[in-house]
């Protein structure tokens, strides 16, 4: 699978794409990431990529020409614009992207991009959540990480992505590891019982209770 990341700050991605899981997946050839800087298509002595908004207002808007020249040759890919105005990212969206061959992620900065870019060169708008960041870069990294771990061959045990949170609209149960007691804080007895039916029943109850307490929307929707 290939990602094209369009960003004015390609250096933002260096270490997140090199370390840990995504770093290994790239070295193994499972996923490829190309970084594209729209400034390479900027014209004029100042190589300007943003300008003041028509109609006035605060901030700057990313200009249509450098983005058009960057995104037009990527028409064969699924082109996603990361913006707080998009549909909130969820597991179903990551699943869908993980079945695509090539996904392009456009990171906005400032007040966003000229709307003509969205109209003519973007297939889908995605938000990381209901809050405003400085740009789409962190959201693009979230997509890359969330998709990479779903790719066949990326996770040792495929069951570990099948049974996780959100696929079944439930939060996961709490986990413990050794020691069984630390500073008098004991691991729940049932987990040490060796009784697998009781353990699964306890886990199921924990998932239901946590979801009810923290994310009732997952149950009600
Ligand atoms: N750019 C700024 N805020 C964002 C958000 N919440 N999601 C995606 N891109 C963004």
mmCIF file of C-alpha atoms in Angstrom, residues 38-115:
data_model
loop_
_atom_site.group_PDB
_atom_site.id
_atom_site.type_symbol
_atom_site.label_atom_id
_atom_site.label_comp_id
_atom_site.label_asym_id
_atom_site.label_seq_id
_atom_site.Cartn_x
_atom_site.Cartn_y
_atom_site.Cartn_z
ATOM 1 C CA UNK A 38 3.317 21.913 -2.657
ATOM 2 C CA UNK A 39 6.000 24.607 -2.383
ATOM 3 C CA UNK A 40 7.858 22.701 -5.128
ATOM 4 C CA UNK A 41 5.045 23.857 -7.470
ATOM 5 C CA UNK A 42 4.910 27.437 -6.229
ATOM 6 C CA UNK A 43 5.716 30.136 -8.755
ATOM 7 C CA UNK A 44 7.131 33.643 -8.429
ATOM 8 C CA UNK A 45 10.223 34.851 -6.635
ATOM 9 C CA UNK A 46 8.693 34.301 -3.217
ATOM 10 C CA UNK A 47 7.366 30.816 -4.015
ATOM 11 C CA UNK A 48 4.168 31.823 -2.290
ATOM 12 C CA UNK A 49 1.806 29.016 -1.241
ATOM 13 C CA UNK A 50 -0.752 30.961 0.814
ATOM 14 C CA UNK A 51 -2.590 34.254 0.556
ATOM 15 C CA UNK A 52 -5.187 36.384 2.378
ATOM 16 C CA UNK A 53 -8.817 35.211 2.161
ATOM 17 C CA UNK A 54 -11.210 36.911 -0.293
ATOM 18 C CA UNK A 55 -13.859 38.740 1.696
ATOM 19 C CA UNK A 56 -11.445 39.463 4.515
ATOM 20 C CA UNK A 57 -10.887 37.765 7.809
ATOM 21 C CA UNK A 58 -8.029 36.416 9.870
ATOM 22 C CA UNK A 59 -5.355 34.008 8.714
ATOM 23 C CA UNK A 60 -4.160 32.771 5.369
ATOM 24 C CA UNK A 61 -5.562 30.326 2.835
ATOM 25 C CA UNK A 62 -3.500 27.778 0.898
ATOM 26 C CA UNK A 63 -3.526 28.760 -2.785
ATOM 27 C CA UNK A 64 -5.171 26.676 -5.486
ATOM 28 C CA UNK A 65 -2.324 26.490 -8.038
ATOM 29 C CA UNK A 66 0.434 24.728 -6.058
ATOM 30 C CA UNK A 67 -2.111 22.250 -4.681
ATOM 31 C CA UNK A 68 -3.714 21.642 -8.080
ATOM 32 C CA UNK A 69 -0.299 20.857 -9.567
ATOM 33 C CA UNK A 70 0.492 18.518 -6.684
ATOM 34 C CA UNK A 71 -2.856 16.705 -6.589
ATOM 35 C CA UNK A 72 -3.819 16.514 -10.272
ATOM 36 C CA UNK A 73 -1.257 13.777 -11.127
ATOM 37 C CA UNK A 74 -2.652 11.751 -8.191
ATOM 38 C CA UNK A 75 -6.161 11.380 -9.671
ATOM 39 C CA UNK A 76 -5.694 7.566 -9.703
ATOM 40 C CA UNK A 77 -5.460 7.610 -5.888
ATOM 41 C CA UNK A 78 -8.089 8.187 -3.195
ATOM 42 C CA UNK A 79 -7.475 11.813 -2.223
ATOM 43 C CA UNK A 80 -8.322 12.726 1.353
ATOM 44 C CA UNK A 81 -8.239 16.217 2.839
ATOM 45 C CA UNK A 82 -7.622 16.338 6.605
ATOM 46 C CA UNK A 83 -9.744 19.142 8.045
ATOM 47 C CA UNK A 84 -11.846 19.789 11.167
ATOM 48 C CA UNK A 85 -14.776 20.211 8.723
ATOM 49 C CA UNK A 86 -14.520 16.566 7.616
ATOM 50 C CA UNK A 87 -16.278 13.447 8.837
ATOM 51 C CA UNK A 88 -14.740 12.244 12.113
ATOM 52 C CA UNK A 89 -12.181 9.464 11.608
ATOM 53 C CA UNK A 90 -13.329 6.063 12.867
ATOM 54 C CA UNK A 91 -12.309 2.415 12.635
ATOM 55 C CA UNK A 92 -14.606 1.770 9.654
ATOM 56 C CA UNK A 93 -12.808 4.523 7.699
ATOM 57 C CA UNK A 94 -9.404 3.021 8.555
ATOM 58 C CA UNK A 95 -10.661 -0.419 7.462
ATOM 59 C CA UNK A 96 -11.853 1.045 4.166
ATOM 60 C CA UNK A 97 -8.532 2.819 3.505
ATOM 61 C CA UNK A 98 -6.593 -0.351 4.376
ATOM 62 C CA UNK A 99 -8.228 -2.037 1.362
ATOM 63 C CA UNK A 100 -7.069 0.655 -1.070
ATOM 64 C CA UNK A 101 -3.867 0.574 -3.108
ATOM 65 C CA UNK A 102 -2.937 4.237 -2.890
ATOM 66 C CA UNK A 103 -4.237 6.979 -0.603
ATOM 67 C CA UNK A 104 -3.238 10.648 -0.764
ATOM 68 C CA UNK A 105 -3.457 12.723 2.416
ATOM 69 C CA UNK A 106 -3.649 16.502 2.016
ATOM 70 C CA UNK A 107 -2.637 18.388 5.164
ATOM 71 C CA UNK A 108 -4.108 21.874 5.435
ATOM 72 C CA UNK A 109 -2.409 24.646 7.391
ATOM 73 C CA UNK A 110 -3.525 28.102 8.461
ATOM 74 C CA UNK A 111 -7.241 28.670 7.744
ATOM 75 C CA UNK A 112 -7.312 25.761 5.310
ATOM 76 C CA UNK A 113 -7.211 25.423 1.521
ATOM 77 C CA UNK A 114 -8.980 27.280 -1.295
ATOM 78 C CA UNK A 115 -12.344 25.489 -1.682
#
